[in-house]
């Protein structure tokens, strides 16, 4: 069957993956309300295109943390990718090199930091950037050893996950007594307990027990200072959902914020990431880069996130579906598909370049279906957005709104 959208990749992946593996990749926490809302949030926003613009060429290039990428779509950290395909993270890295975008490598990868960098640097293509996702372990020297290894081989940033003092309750994983297949391990660790390659986890999710044993639940903002003192790489916090934490992150000197609810796998009932994005962007006021992940399934989703102020958008599960379908080629195909969808969405909305977005983004109040808008300044252009994280929504008749024109 020809794969023409992200859901085609997922359906094929569901058929080829073992049930416990598919469940692990797909599921969210508890009743999975936030998991559904991450996707549904994009349907609450509408694009208002501009016409009679010259869109004969559309430039998708973007700079993320000083690195030029072919598009503002990057690969998020997802653990244990060799459960999806024998080449796992190395196949994903090669695909990112081919497409010319960035990949965030999970600390819980089934390929080592060094193997993934080698795969990217030796494969065909002229782009590709690697960043390391980092958990702060109870063993701080172990934590720093991962950072040093990443620095040594050329990773460009550290994305520290801040929303996982414990693992969220993922019911499918509990039912499946999820643990790593016996032929695999978390390859960046030398001991069996830290590599998640053996252990008796009883009737719980094995990964939940692993996190409780290994990850430090006492981490606080001072640990961001500690990490920054021990690396020359930019530090980005992954897992921010509100203005207060965003402002705090900026005060601690982070280089970026990834608006994320961990793929809805931690605390069920939190806001969809798209709904939290504009609040964070406003709070940061350009003092660091802001990215978002969660629920992205189409090029129009990417455009909506960009119009709400994201510098770049990250995807996780869709990449796993591409990997399960056809390894490196499947991931490349998936990324190229979304790139083409974004290019078309940009053109049809009258936009030549991400830096000069002219389309407005309108939020429809789910209770009244009334369009609610406010203006948001992004350099030369102004487009309509609204914060939906607070209870107060302001209704403006569209005819009274003033938007700059770049003509």
Coordinates of C-alpha atoms in Angstrom, one line a residue:
X1 CA 0.0 0.0 0.0
X2 CA 1.2 3.5 -0.9
X3 CA 1.9 5.5 2.2
X4 CA 0.5 9.0 1.7
X5 CA 0.1 10.4 5.2
X6 CA 1.4 9.7 8.7
X7 CA -1.6 7.5 9.7
X8 CA -0.7 5.2 6.8
X9 CA 2.8 4.7 8.4
X10 CA 1.2 4.0 11.8
X11 CA -1.2 1.5 10.5
X12 CA 1.5 -0.4 8.7
X13 CA 3.8 -0.2 11.8
X14 CA 1.0 -1.6 14.0
X15 CA 0.8 -4.7 11.8
X16 CA 4.5 -5.4 11.9
X17 CA 5.5 -4.6 15.5
X18 CA 5.0 -6.9 18.5
X19 CA 2.0 -5.8 20.5
X20 CA 4.0 -4.9 23.6
X21 CA 6.4 -2.8 21.5
X22 CA 3.6 -1.0 19.6
X23 CA 1.8 -0.4 22.9
X24 CA 4.9 1.1 24.5
X25 CA 5.5 3.5 21.6
X26 CA 1.8 4.4 21.1
X27 CA 0.4 4.7 24.6
X28 CA 0.0 7.7 27.0
X29 CA -0.5 8.0 30.7
X30 CA -3.6 6.8 32.6
X31 CA -6.8 7.5 30.6
X32 CA -4.8 9.0 27.7
X33 CA -6.9 12.2 27.6
X34 CA -3.9 14.4 27.0
X35 CA -2.7 12.0 24.4
X36 CA -5.8 12.5 22.4
X37 CA -5.9 16.3 23.1
X38 CA -2.3 16.7 21.8
X39 CA -3.7 15.8 18.4
X40 CA -7.1 17.4 18.7
X41 CA -5.6 20.8 19.7
X42 CA -4.5 21.4 16.2
X43 CA -8.2 21.2 15.1
X44 CA -9.0 24.1 17.4
X45 CA -6.9 26.5 15.3
X46 CA -7.6 27.7 11.8
X47 CA -5.3 29.2 9.3
X48 CA -6.3 32.4 7.6
X49 CA -4.3 32.5 4.3
X50 CA -3.1 35.5 2.4
X51 CA -3.5 35.5 -1.4
X52 CA -1.8 37.0 -4.4
X53 CA 1.6 36.5 -2.9
X54 CA 4.5 35.2 -5.0
X55 CA 5.0 31.7 -3.7
X56 CA 6.8 30.3 -6.7
X57 CA 9.6 29.4 -4.3
X58 CA 9.2 28.6 -0.7
X59 CA 12.2 28.5 1.6
X60 CA 11.9 26.2 4.6
X61 CA 15.4 26.6 6.0
X62 CA 15.8 27.6 9.6
X63 CA 18.6 28.1 12.1
X64 CA 18.2 26.1 15.4
X65 CA 20.8 26.9 18.1
X66 CA 23.0 28.3 15.4
X67 CA 22.8 25.3 13.1
X68 CA 21.2 25.6 9.7
X69 CA 18.5 23.0 9.0
X70 CA 16.6 22.3 5.8
X71 CA 13.3 22.7 7.6
X72 CA 11.8 23.6 11.0
X73 CA 10.9 20.0 11.7
X74 CA 13.2 17.9 13.8
X75 CA 13.3 14.4 15.3
X76 CA 12.5 14.2 19.1
X77 CA 14.1 11.8 21.5
X78 CA 12.4 8.4 21.5
X79 CA 13.8 5.5 23.5
X80 CA 14.9 2.0 22.4
X81 CA 14.5 2.4 18.6
X82 CA 16.0 -1.0 17.8
X83 CA 12.7 -2.5 19.1
X84 CA 11.2 -1.0 15.9
X85 CA 14.0 -1.9 13.5
X86 CA 17.4 -3.7 13.8
X87 CA 19.3 -0.5 12.9
X88 CA 17.3 1.6 15.3
X89 CA 18.8 5.0 16.1
X90 CA 21.6 4.7 13.5
X91 CA 18.9 4.4 10.7
X92 CA 17.1 7.5 12.0
X93 CA 20.4 9.5 12.1
X94 CA 21.1 8.6 8.5
X95 CA 17.7 9.7 7.5
X96 CA 18.1 13.0 9.3
X97 CA 21.4 13.5 7.5
X98 CA 19.7 12.8 4.1
X99 CA 16.9 15.2 4.8
X100 CA 19.2 17.8 6.5
X101 CA 17.5 18.1 9.8
X102 CA 18.3 17.6 13.5
X103 CA 17.9 14.5 15.7
X104 CA 17.7 14.4 19.5
X105 CA 19.2 11.1 20.7
X106 CA 17.6 9.6 23.8
X107 CA 19.8 8.7 26.7
X108 CA 17.9 5.4 26.6
X109 CA 18.9 4.6 23.0
X110 CA 19.7 1.1 21.9
X111 CA 22.7 2.4 20.0
X112 CA 25.6 4.3 21.6
X113 CA 26.2 8.0 21.5
X114 CA 29.3 7.3 19.4
X115 CA 27.6 4.8 17.0
X116 CA 24.8 7.3 16.2
X117 CA 27.3 10.1 15.5
X118 CA 29.4 7.8 13.3
X119 CA 26.2 6.8 11.3
X120 CA 25.3 10.4 10.7
X121 CA 28.8 11.6 9.7
X122 CA 29.6 8.7 7.4
X123 CA 26.2 8.6 5.6
X124 CA 25.3 10.5 2.4
X125 CA 23.8 14.0 2.6
X126 CA 25.0 17.5 3.4
X127 CA 23.0 18.3 6.5
X128 CA 22.1 16.8 9.9
X129 CA 22.7 17.8 13.5
X130 CA 22.7 15.6 16.6
X131 CA 21.6 16.7 20.1
X132 CA 21.6 14.6 23.3
X133 CA 18.5 14.2 25.4
X134 CA 19.6 13.8 29.0
X135 CA 18.0 12.5 32.2
X136 CA 19.7 13.5 35.5
X137 CA 20.6 10.3 37.2
X138 CA 21.1 9.8 41.0
X139 CA 24.7 9.0 40.0
X140 CA 25.8 12.5 38.9
X141 CA 29.2 11.3 37.6
X142 CA 27.3 8.9 35.3
X143 CA 25.2 11.8 34.1
X144 CA 28.2 13.9 33.3
X145 CA 29.9 11.0 31.5
X146 CA 27.1 11.0 28.9
X147 CA 27.6 14.7 28.5
X148 CA 31.3 14.4 28.0
X149 CA 30.9 11.6 25.5
X150 CA 28.4 13.8 23.5
X151 CA 30.8 16.7 23.6
X152 CA 33.7 14.6 22.5
X153 CA 32.1 13.3 19.3
X154 CA 30.4 16.5 18.2
X155 CA 26.8 16.7 19.5
X156 CA 25.7 20.3 19.5
X157 CA 23.4 20.7 22.5
X158 CA 22.0 19.0 25.6
X159 CA 18.2 18.7 26.0
X160 CA 17.6 17.9 29.7
X161 CA 14.3 16.3 30.5
X162 CA 12.7 18.0 33.5
X163 CA 9.2 16.3 33.7
X164 CA 10.2 12.8 34.7
X165 CA 11.1 12.6 38.5
X166 CA 9.1 9.3 38.2
X167 CA 7.6 7.6 35.2
X168 CA 3.9 8.3 34.5
X169 CA 1.6 5.3 34.8
X170 CA 1.1 3.8 31.3
X171 CA -1.5 1.2 31.7
X172 CA -0.6 -0.8 28.6
X173 CA 2.9 -1.1 29.8
X174 CA 1.7 -2.3 33.2
X175 CA -0.6 -4.9 31.6
X176 CA 2.2 -6.1 29.3
X177 CA 4.8 -6.1 32.2
X178 CA 6.9 -4.1 29.7
X179 CA 10.6 -4.7 29.6
X180 CA 13.4 -4.6 27.0
X181 CA 13.6 -7.6 24.6
X182 CA 16.4 -9.9 25.9
X183 CA 18.7 -9.2 22.9
X184 CA 18.6 -5.4 23.4
X185 CA 19.8 -3.0 26.1
X186 CA 20.2 0.7 26.7
X187 CA 23.6 0.8 25.0
X188 CA 25.0 3.9 26.7
X189 CA 25.3 2.1 30.0
X190 CA 27.8 -0.6 31.0
X191 CA 26.0 -2.2 33.9
X192 CA 23.0 -4.5 33.4
X193 CA 20.8 -2.7 35.9
X194 CA 21.4 0.7 34.2
X195 CA 21.2 -0.8 30.7
X196 CA 17.7 -2.1 31.5
X197 CA 18.8 -5.5 30.2
X198 CA 17.8 -7.6 33.1
X199 CA 15.8 -7.5 36.3
X200 CA 12.7 -8.8 38.0
X201 CA 10.0 -6.0 37.8
X202 CA 7.1 -7.9 39.3
X203 CA 3.7 -6.9 38.0
X204 CA 4.6 -3.3 37.1
X205 CA 6.1 -1.7 34.0
X206 CA 9.8 -2.6 34.1
X207 CA 10.6 0.9 32.9
X208 CA 8.7 2.5 35.8
X209 CA 10.8 0.5 38.2
X210 CA 14.0 1.4 36.3
X211 CA 13.2 5.1 36.6
X212 CA 12.4 4.9 40.3
X213 CA 15.7 3.2 40.9
X214 CA 18.0 5.3 38.7
X215 CA 16.6 8.8 38.0
X216 CA 17.0 11.5 40.6
X217 CA 13.6 12.8 41.8
X218 CA 15.2 15.6 43.8
X219 CA 16.4 17.6 40.8
X220 CA 15.6 21.3 41.0
X221 CA 16.6 24.5 39.2
X222 CA 20.0 24.5 40.8
X223 CA 20.8 21.4 38.8
X224 CA 20.4 23.4 35.6
X225 CA 23.2 25.7 37.0
X226 CA 25.2 22.6 37.9
X227 CA 24.8 21.1 34.4
X228 CA 25.7 24.4 32.7
X229 CA 28.9 24.6 34.7
X230 CA 30.0 21.2 33.4
X231 CA 29.4 21.7 29.7
X232 CA 30.2 24.2 27.0
X233 CA 27.1 23.0 25.0
X234 CA 23.8 24.9 25.0
X235 CA 21.4 23.6 27.5
X236 CA 17.7 23.3 26.6
X237 CA 15.0 22.3 29.1
X238 CA 12.5 19.8 27.8
X239 CA 9.1 19.6 29.5
X240 CA 7.9 23.2 30.1
X241 CA 4.1 23.9 29.9
X242 CA 3.6 27.3 31.6
X243 CA 4.8 30.9 31.7
X244 CA 6.1 30.7 35.3
X245 CA 8.5 27.8 34.5
X246 CA 9.5 29.4 31.2
X247 CA 10.5 32.7 32.9
X248 CA 12.4 30.7 35.5
X249 CA 14.2 28.7 32.8
X250 CA 15.3 32.0 31.1
X251 CA 16.6 33.3 34.5
X252 CA 18.8 30.2 34.8
X253 CA 20.3 30.9 31.4
X254 CA 19.0 28.1 29.2
X255 CA 19.5 28.4 25.5
X256 CA 16.1 27.0 24.6
X257 CA 12.8 25.6 25.9
X258 CA 11.0 22.6 24.5
X259 CA 7.3 22.9 25.2
X260 CA 6.5 19.3 25.8
X261 CA 4.3 17.0 27.9
X262 CA 6.5 14.0 27.1
X263 CA 4.1 12.8 24.4
X264 CA 1.3 12.7 27.0
X265 CA 3.2 9.9 28.8
X266 CA 3.7 11.5 32.2
X267 CA 0.8 13.4 33.8
X268 CA -2.6 12.9 32.2
X269 CA -4.9 15.9 32.2
X270 CA -2.3 18.5 31.4
X271 CA -2.8 20.9 28.6
X272 CA -2.0 20.0 25.0
X273 CA 1.4 21.4 24.1
X274 CA 0.0 23.5 21.3
X275 CA -2.3 25.2 23.8
X276 CA 0.7 25.9 26.1
X277 CA 3.0 27.2 23.3
X278 CA 1.8 30.7 22.9
X279 CA 1.8 31.4 26.7
X280 CA 5.5 30.2 26.8
X281 CA 6.4 32.3 23.8
X282 CA 4.9 35.4 25.3
X283 CA 6.7 34.8 28.6
X284 CA 10.1 34.3 27.1
X285 CA 9.9 37.4 24.9
X286 CA 12.6 36.3 22.6
X287 CA 15.2 35.7 25.3
X288 CA 15.7 32.1 24.2
X289 CA 14.5 29.8 21.4
X290 CA 11.2 28.0 21.9
X291 CA 10.3 24.6 20.3
X292 CA 7.3 22.4 20.7
X293 CA 6.4 18.7 20.3
X294 CA 3.3 16.6 20.6
X295 CA 0.5 15.7 18.3
X296 CA 2.0 16.8 15.0
X297 CA 0.7 14.7 12.2
X298 CA 0.5 17.0 9.1
X299 CA 2.3 19.9 7.5
X300 CA -0.5 22.2 8.5
X301 CA 0.1 21.2 12.1
X302 CA 3.7 22.4 11.8
X303 CA 2.6 25.7 10.2
X304 CA 0.2 26.3 13.0
X305 CA 2.9 25.8 15.6
X306 CA 5.3 28.1 13.7
X307 CA 2.6 30.7 13.5
X308 CA 2.2 30.5 17.3
X309 CA 5.8 31.3 17.8
X310 CA 7.7 28.0 17.7
X311 CA 11.2 28.2 16.2
X312 CA 11.0 24.5 15.3
X313 CA 8.7 21.5 15.8
X314 CA 9.7 18.1 17.0
X315 CA 8.1 14.7 16.2
X316 CA 8.5 11.4 17.9
X317 CA 6.0 8.7 17.2
X318 CA 5.7 9.3 13.5
X319 CA 9.4 8.7 13.1
X320 CA 9.0 5.4 15.0
X321 CA 6.3 4.3 12.5
X322 CA 8.6 5.2 9.6
X323 CA 11.4 3.2 11.2
X324 CA 9.2 0.2 11.8
X325 CA 7.9 0.3 8.2
X326 CA 11.2 0.4 6.3
X327 CA 14.2 1.5 8.5
X328 CA 16.2 4.4 7.2
X329 CA 14.2 4.6 4.0
X330 CA 11.0 4.7 6.0
X331 CA 12.1 7.5 8.2
X332 CA 13.4 9.5 5.2
X333 CA 10.1 9.0 3.4
X334 CA 8.2 10.1 6.5
X335 CA 10.3 13.3 6.9
X336 CA 10.1 14.1 3.2
X337 CA 6.4 13.7 3.3
X338 CA 5.9 16.1 6.1
X339 CA 8.4 18.5 4.5
X340 CA 6.4 18.5 1.3
X341 CA 3.2 19.0 3.2
X342 CA 4.7 22.0 5.1
X343 CA 6.0 23.5 1.8
X344 CA 2.5 23.2 0.3
X345 CA 0.8 24.6 3.4
X346 CA 3.2 27.6 3.4
X347 CA 2.5 28.3 -0.3
X348 CA -1.2 27.9 0.0
X349 CA -1.3 30.3 2.9
X350 CA 0.8 32.9 1.1
X351 CA 4.1 32.4 2.9
X352 CA 7.5 32.3 1.2
X353 CA 9.6 31.8 4.4
X354 CA 9.1 30.9 8.1
X355 CA 10.6 34.2 9.2
X356 CA 7.9 36.3 7.4
X357 CA 4.7 34.4 8.2
X358 CA 1.7 36.4 7.0
X359 CA -1.1 34.0 7.6
X360 CA -3.2 34.5 10.7
X361 CA -4.0 31.7 13.1
X362 CA -7.5 31.8 14.6
X363 CA -8.6 29.9 17.6
X364 CA -12.3 28.9 17.8
X365 CA -13.7 28.7 21.3
X366 CA -14.8 25.0 21.6
X367 CA -17.9 26.1 23.6
X368 CA -19.2 28.7 21.2
X369 CA -17.3 28.1 18.0
X370 CA -16.6 31.9 18.1
X371 CA -13.3 32.9 16.6
X372 CA -11.1 34.4 19.3
X373 CA -8.0 36.4 18.3
X374 CA -5.2 38.6 19.6
X375 CA -2.2 39.9 17.9
X376 CA 1.3 38.5 18.3
X377 CA 4.4 40.2 16.9
X378 CA 7.0 38.0 15.2
X379 CA 9.5 40.5 13.8
X380 CA 8.0 42.2 10.7
X381 CA 4.8 40.3 10.6
X382 CA 1.8 40.2 12.9
X383 CA -0.5 37.2 13.0
X384 CA -3.4 36.3 15.2
X385 CA -3.1 33.9 18.1
X386 CA -4.7 33.5 21.5
X387 CA -3.5 31.9 24.7
X388 CA -5.8 29.1 25.6
X389 CA -4.1 28.0 28.8
X390 CA -5.8 30.6 30.9
X391 CA -9.6 30.7 31.4
X392 CA -9.9 34.2 30.1
X393 CA -10.4 34.4 26.3
X394 CA -11.0 37.7 24.6
X395 CA -13.4 37.9 21.7
X396 CA -12.5 40.5 19.1
X397 CA -14.6 41.0 15.9
X398 CA -12.2 40.2 13.1
X399 CA -13.0 43.4 11.3
X400 CA -11.5 45.5 14.1
X401 CA -8.1 43.8 14.1
X402 CA -5.2 45.5 12.4
X403 CA -2.5 43.4 10.8
X404 CA 0.6 44.6 9.3
X405 CA 1.2 44.0 5.6
X406 CA 4.7 43.5 4.1
X407 CA 3.8 45.0 0.7

